[in-house]
PDB file of C-alpha atoms in Angstrom:
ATOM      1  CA  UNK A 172      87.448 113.144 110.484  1.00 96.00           C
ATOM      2  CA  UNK A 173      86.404 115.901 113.888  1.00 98.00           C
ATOM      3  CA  UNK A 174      87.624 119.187 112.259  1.00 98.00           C
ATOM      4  CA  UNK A 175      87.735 122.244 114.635  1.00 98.00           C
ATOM      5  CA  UNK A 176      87.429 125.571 112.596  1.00 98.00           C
ATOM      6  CA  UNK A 177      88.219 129.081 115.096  1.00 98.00           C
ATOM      7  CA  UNK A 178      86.525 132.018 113.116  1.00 96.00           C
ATOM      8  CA  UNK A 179      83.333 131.600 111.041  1.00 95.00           C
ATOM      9  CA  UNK A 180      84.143 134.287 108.397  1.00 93.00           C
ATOM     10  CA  UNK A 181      83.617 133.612 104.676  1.00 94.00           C
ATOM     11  CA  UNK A 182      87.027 131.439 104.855  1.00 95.00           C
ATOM     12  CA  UNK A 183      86.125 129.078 107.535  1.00 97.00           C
ATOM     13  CA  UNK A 184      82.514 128.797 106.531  1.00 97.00           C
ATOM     14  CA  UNK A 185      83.077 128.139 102.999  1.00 97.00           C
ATOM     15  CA  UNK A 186      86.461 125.324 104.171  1.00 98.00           C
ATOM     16  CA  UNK A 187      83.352 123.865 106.131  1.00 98.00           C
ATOM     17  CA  UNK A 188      80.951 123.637 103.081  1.00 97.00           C
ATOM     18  CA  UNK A 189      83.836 122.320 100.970  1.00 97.00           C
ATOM     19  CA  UNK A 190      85.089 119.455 103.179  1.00 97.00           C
ATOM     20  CA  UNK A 191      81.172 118.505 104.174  1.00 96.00           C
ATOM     21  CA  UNK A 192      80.519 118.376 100.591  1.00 93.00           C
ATOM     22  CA  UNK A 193      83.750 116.097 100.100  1.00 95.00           C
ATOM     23  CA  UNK A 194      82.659 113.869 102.300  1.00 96.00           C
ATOM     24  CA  UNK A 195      79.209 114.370 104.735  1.00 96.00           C
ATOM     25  CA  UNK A 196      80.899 111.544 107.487  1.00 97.00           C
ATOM     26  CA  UNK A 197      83.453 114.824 108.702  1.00 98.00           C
ATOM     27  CA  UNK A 198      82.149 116.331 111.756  1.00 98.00           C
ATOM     28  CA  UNK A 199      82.519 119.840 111.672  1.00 98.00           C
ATOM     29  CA  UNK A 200      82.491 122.546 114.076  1.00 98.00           C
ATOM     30  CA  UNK A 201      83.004 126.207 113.764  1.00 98.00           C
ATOM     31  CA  UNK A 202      83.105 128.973 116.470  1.00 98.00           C
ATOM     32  CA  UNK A 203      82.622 132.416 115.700  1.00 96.00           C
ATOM     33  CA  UNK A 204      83.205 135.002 118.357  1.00 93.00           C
ATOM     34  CA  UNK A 205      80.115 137.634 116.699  1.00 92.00           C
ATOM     35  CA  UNK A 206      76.811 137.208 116.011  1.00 92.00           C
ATOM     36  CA  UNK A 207      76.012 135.724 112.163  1.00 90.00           C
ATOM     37  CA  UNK A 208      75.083 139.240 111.013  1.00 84.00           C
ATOM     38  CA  UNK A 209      78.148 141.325 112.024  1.00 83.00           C
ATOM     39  CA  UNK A 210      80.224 142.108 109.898  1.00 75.00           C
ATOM     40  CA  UNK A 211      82.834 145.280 108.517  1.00 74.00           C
ATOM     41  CA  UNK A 212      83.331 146.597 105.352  1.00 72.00           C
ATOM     42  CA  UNK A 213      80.326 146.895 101.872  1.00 84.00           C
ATOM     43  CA  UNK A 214      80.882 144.995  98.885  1.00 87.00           C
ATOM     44  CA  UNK A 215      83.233 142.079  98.040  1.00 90.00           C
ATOM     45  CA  UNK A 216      84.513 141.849  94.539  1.00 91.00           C
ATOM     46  CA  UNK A 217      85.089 138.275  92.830  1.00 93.00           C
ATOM     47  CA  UNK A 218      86.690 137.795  89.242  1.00 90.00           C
ATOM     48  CA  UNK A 219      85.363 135.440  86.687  1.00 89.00           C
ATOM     49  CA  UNK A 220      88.421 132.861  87.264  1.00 90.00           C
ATOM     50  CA  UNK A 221      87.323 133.095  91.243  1.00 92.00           C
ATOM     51  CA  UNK A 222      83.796 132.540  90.305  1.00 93.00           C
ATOM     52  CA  UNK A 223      84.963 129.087  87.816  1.00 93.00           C
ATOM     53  CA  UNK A 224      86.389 127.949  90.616  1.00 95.00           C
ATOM     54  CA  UNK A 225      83.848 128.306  93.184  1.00 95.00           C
ATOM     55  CA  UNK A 226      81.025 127.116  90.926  1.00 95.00           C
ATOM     56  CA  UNK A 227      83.061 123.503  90.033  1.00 95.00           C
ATOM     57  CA  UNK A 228      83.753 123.180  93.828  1.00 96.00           C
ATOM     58  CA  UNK A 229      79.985 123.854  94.734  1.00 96.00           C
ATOM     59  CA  UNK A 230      77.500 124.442  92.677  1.00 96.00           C
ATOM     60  CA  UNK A 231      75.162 125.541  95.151  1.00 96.00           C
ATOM     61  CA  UNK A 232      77.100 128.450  96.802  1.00 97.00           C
ATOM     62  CA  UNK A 233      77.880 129.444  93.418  1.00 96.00           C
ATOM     63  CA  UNK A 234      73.857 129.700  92.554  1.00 96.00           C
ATOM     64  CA  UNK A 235      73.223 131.347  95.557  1.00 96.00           C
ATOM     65  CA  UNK A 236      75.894 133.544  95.167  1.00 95.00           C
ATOM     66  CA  UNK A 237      75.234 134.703  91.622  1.00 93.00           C
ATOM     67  CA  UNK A 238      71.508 135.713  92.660  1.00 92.00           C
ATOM     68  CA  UNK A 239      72.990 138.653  94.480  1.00 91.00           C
ATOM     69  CA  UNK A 240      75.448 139.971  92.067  1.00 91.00           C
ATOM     70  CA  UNK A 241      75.907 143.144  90.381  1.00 90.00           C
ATOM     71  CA  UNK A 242      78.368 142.567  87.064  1.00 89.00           C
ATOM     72  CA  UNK A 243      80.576 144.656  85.474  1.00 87.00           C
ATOM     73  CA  UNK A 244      82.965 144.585  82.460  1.00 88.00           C
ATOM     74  CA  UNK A 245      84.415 147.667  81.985  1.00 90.00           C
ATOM     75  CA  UNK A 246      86.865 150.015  84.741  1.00 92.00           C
ATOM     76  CA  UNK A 247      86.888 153.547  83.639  1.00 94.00           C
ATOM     77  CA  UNK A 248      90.542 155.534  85.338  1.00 95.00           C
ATOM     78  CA  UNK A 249      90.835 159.194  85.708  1.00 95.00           C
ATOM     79  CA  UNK A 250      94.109 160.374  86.098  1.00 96.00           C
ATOM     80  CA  UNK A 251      93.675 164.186  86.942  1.00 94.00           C
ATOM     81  CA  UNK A 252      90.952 164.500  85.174  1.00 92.00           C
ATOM     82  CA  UNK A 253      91.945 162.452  81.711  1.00 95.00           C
ATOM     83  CA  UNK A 254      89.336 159.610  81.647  1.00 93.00           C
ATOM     84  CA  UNK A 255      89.287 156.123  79.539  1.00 93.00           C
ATOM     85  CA  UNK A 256      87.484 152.909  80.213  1.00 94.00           C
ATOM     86  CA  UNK A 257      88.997 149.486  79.568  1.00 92.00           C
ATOM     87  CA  UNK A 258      86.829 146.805  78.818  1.00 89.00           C
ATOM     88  CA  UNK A 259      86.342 143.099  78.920  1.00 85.00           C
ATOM     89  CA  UNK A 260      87.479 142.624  82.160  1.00 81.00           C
ATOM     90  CA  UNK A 261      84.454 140.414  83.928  1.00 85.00           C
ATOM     91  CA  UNK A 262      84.058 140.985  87.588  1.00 89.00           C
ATOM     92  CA  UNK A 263      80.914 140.176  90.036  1.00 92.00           C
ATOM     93  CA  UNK A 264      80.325 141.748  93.669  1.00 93.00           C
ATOM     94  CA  UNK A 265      77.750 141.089  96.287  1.00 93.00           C
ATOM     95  CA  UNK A 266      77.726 142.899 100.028  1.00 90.00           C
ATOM     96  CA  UNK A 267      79.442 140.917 102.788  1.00 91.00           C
ATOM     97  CA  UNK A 268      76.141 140.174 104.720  1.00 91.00           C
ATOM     98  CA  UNK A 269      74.974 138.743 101.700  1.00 92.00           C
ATOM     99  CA  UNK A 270      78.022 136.470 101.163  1.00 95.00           C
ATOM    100  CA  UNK A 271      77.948 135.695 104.753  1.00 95.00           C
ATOM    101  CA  UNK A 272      73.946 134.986 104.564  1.00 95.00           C
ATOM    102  CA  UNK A 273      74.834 132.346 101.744  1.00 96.00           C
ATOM    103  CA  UNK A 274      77.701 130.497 103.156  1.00 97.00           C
ATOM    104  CA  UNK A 275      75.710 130.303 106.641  1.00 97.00           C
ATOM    105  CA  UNK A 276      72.682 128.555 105.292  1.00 97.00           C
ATOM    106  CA  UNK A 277      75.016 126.500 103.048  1.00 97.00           C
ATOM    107  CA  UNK A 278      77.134 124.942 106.338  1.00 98.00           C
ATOM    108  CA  UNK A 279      73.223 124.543 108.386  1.00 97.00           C
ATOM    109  CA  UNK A 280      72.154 122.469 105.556  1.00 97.00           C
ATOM    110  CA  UNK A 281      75.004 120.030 105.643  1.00 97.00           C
ATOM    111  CA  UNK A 282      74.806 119.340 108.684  1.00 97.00           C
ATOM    112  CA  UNK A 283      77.756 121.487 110.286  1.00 98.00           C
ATOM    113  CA  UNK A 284      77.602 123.221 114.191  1.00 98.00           C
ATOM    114  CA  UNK A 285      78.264 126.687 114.030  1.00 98.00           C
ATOM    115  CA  UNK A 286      78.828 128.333 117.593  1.00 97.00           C
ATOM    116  CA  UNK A 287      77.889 132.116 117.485  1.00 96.00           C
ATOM    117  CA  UNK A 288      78.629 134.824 120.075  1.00 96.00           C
ATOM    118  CA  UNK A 289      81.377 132.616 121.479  1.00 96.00           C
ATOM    119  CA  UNK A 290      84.854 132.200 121.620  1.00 94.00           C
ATOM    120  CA  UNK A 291      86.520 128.607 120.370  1.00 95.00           C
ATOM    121  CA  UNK A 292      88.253 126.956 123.363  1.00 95.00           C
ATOM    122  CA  UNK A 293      91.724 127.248 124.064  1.00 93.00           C
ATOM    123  CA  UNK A 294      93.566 125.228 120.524  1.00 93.00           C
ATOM    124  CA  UNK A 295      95.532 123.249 122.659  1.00 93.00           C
ATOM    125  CA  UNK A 296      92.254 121.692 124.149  1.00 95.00           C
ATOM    126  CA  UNK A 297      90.827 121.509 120.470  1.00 96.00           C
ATOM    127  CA  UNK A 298      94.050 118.898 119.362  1.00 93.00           C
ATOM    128  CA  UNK A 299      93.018 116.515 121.893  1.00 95.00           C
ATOM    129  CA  UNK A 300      89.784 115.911 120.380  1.00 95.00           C
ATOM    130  CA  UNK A 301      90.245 116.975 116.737  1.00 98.00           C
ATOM    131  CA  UNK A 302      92.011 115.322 113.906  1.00 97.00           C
ATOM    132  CA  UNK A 303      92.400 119.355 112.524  1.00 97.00           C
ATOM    133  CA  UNK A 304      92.465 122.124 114.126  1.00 96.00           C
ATOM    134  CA  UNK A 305      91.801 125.171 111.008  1.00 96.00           C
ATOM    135  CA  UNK A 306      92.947 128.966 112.245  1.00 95.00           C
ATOM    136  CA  UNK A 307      90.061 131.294 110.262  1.00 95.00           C
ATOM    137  CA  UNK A 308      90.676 133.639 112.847  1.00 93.00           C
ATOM    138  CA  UNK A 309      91.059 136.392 110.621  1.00 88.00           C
ATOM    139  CA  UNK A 310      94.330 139.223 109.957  1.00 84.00           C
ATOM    140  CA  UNK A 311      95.203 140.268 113.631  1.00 85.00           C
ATOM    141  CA  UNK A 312      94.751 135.923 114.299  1.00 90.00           C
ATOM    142  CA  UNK A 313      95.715 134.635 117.946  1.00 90.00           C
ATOM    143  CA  UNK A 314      95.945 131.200 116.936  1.00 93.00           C
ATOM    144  CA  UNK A 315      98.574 132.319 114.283  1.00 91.00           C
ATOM    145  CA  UNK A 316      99.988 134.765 117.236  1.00 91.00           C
ATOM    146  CA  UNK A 317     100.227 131.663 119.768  1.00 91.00           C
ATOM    147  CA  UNK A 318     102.230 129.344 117.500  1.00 93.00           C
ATOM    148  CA  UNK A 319     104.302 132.280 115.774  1.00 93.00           C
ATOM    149  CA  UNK A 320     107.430 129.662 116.083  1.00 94.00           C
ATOM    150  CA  UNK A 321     105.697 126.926 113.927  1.00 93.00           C
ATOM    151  CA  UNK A 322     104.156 129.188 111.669  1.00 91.00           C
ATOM    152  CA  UNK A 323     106.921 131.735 110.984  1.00 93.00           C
ATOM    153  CA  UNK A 324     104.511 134.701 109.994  1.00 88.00           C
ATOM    154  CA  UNK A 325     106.145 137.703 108.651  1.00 89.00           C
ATOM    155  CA  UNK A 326     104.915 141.345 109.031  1.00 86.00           C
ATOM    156  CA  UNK A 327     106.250 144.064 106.635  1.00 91.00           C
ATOM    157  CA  UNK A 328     104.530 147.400 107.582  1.00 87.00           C
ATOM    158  CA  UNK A 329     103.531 150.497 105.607  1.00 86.00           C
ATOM    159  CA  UNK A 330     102.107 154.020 106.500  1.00 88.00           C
ATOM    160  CA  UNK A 331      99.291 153.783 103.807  1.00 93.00           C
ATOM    161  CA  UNK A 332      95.839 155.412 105.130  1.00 94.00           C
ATOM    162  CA  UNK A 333      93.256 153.254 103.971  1.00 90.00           C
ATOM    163  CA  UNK A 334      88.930 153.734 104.713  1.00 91.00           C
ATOM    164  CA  UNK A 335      86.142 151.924 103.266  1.00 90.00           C
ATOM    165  CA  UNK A 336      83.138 153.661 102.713  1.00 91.00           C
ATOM    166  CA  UNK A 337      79.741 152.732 101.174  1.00 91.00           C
ATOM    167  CA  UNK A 338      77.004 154.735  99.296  1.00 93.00           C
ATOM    168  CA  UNK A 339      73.990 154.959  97.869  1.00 94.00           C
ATOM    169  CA  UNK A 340      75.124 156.119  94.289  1.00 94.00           C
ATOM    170  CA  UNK A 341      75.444 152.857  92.251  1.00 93.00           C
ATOM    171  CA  UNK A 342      78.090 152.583  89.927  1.00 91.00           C
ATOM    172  CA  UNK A 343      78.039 151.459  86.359  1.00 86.00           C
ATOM    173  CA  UNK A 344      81.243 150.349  86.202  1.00 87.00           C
ATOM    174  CA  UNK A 345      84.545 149.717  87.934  1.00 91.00           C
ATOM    175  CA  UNK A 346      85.931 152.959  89.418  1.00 93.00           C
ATOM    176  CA  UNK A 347      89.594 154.101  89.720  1.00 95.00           C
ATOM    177  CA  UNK A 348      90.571 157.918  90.293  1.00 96.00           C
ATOM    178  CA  UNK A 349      94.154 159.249  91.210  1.00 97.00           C
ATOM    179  CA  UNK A 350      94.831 162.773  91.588  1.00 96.00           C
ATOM    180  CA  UNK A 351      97.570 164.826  92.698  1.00 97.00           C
ATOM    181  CA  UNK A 352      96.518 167.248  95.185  1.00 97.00           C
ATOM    182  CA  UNK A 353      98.521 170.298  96.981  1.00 97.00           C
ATOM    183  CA  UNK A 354      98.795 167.500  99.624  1.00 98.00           C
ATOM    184  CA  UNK A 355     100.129 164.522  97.320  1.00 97.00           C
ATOM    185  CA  UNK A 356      98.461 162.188  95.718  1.00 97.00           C
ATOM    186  CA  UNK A 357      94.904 160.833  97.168  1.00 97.00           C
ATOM    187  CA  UNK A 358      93.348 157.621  94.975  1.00 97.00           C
ATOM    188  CA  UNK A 359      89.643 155.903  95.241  1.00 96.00           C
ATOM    189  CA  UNK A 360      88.430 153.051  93.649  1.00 94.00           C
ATOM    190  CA  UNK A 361      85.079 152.086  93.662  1.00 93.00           C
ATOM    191  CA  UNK A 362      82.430 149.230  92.405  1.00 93.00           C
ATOM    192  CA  UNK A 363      79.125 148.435  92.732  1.00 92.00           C
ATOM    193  CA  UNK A 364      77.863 145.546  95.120  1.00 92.00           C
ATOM    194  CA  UNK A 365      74.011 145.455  94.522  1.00 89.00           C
ATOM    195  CA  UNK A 366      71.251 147.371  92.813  1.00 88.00           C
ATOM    196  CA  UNK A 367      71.237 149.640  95.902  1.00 90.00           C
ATOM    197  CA  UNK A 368      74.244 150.241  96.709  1.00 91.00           C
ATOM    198  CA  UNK A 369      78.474 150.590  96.000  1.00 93.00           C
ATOM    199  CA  UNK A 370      81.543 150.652  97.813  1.00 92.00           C
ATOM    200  CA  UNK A 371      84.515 152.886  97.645  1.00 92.00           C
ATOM    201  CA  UNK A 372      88.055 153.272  99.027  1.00 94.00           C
ATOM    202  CA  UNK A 373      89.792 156.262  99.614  1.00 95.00           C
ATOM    203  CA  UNK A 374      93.832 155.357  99.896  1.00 96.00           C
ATOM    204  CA  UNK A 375      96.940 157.820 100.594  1.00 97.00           C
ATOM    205  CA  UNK A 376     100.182 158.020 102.303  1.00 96.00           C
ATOM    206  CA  UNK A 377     100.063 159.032 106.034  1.00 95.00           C
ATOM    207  CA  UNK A 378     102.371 161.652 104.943  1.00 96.00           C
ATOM    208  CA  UNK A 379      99.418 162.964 103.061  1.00 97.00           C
ATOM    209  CA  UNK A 380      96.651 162.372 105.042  1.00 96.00           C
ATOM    210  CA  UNK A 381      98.297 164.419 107.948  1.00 96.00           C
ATOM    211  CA  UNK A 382      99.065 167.534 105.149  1.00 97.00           C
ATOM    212  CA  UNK A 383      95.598 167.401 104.328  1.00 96.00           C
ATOM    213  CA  UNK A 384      94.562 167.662 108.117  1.00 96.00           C
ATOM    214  CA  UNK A 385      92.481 164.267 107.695  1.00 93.00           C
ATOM    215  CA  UNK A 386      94.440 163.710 111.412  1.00 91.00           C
ATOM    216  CA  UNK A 387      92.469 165.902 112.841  1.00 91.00           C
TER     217      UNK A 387
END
């Protein structure tokens, strides 16, 4: 089978590693628009039952992977300042470049063509000479934009404020605060992705982000 994959994020790269490793005969080609170390955001955060999946549908990544991890079992809350931790609940997290390091190397050594810096031709070009044509072109996703009638997305939007940050302050643990302010209420949560580093987001309602001047 000639698959076509538009966007070589972790989701097309690792439907590329999965269908190579189902069978090595598909010829697989991805296009990613950036270069293979740009990326946004810190840390992504995996669950044990995510991580029992991807280890029985490739070993390998899975390996790879868990060299990079920080763990975590417990998520301590503070709720205006009243604090408890809740354990057993198993979690892993590596940073992105490291995910998208792993996945990379995994698609080069089975043999799949990975086009960086450059956009995937036009889709209707791509049926004529692919048996599947995969959309990986990530949230805001043109293919899904062109063929809007077939696809029937939906879009229900809010007026959350949302930022990711990173820092140099490694958590021990899961992170969630809430507390009301004079403004409303502001939340964070927060993990660690490495032995260097963690991520953390700060969430709120526009309404409060404006009271609080964050606007300007």
């Amino acid at each position: 089978m000639r698959i076509a994959i538009v966007g070589g994020g972790p989701g097309g790269l690792y439907f590329a590693a999965l269908m190579k490793g189902l069978d090595a005969g598909h010829d697989i080609t991805v296009w990613e628009r950036n270069a293979p170390d740009d990326t946004f955001g810190f840390g992504v955060v995996f669950s044990d039952e995510t991580l029992g999946s991807i280890e029985g549908a490739d070993t390998v990544v899975h390996e790879r992977m868990e060299r990079a991890f920080a763990r975590w079992t417990d998520i301590d809350t503070d709720v205006d300042g009243t604090t408890f931790t809740v354990g057993g609940q198993g979690f892993a997290a590596m940073g992105r470049k490291d995910l998208l390091r792993v996945l990379q190397e995994r698609v080069a050594d089975l043999g799949v063509t990975v086009h960086y810096r450059t956009e995937a031709p036009d889709v209707d070009d791509l049926r004529t000479s692919y048996d599947l044509v995969l959309a990986c072109d990530g949230v805001n996703s043109a293919v899904r934009s062109a063929y809007a009638d077939a696809f029937g997305p939906s879009l229900d939007r809010r007026r959350n404020k949302y930022v990711w940050f990173g820092t140099d302050l490694v958590f021990e643990a899961f992170q969630f605060v809430v507390k009301q302010t004079e403004f409303g209420t502001m939340q964070i949560h927060g993990y660690p992705f490495s032995a260097s580093g963690s991520t953390f987001i700060v969430e709120m309602h526009e309404d409060v982000w404006r009271r609080a001047g964050l606007d300007a």
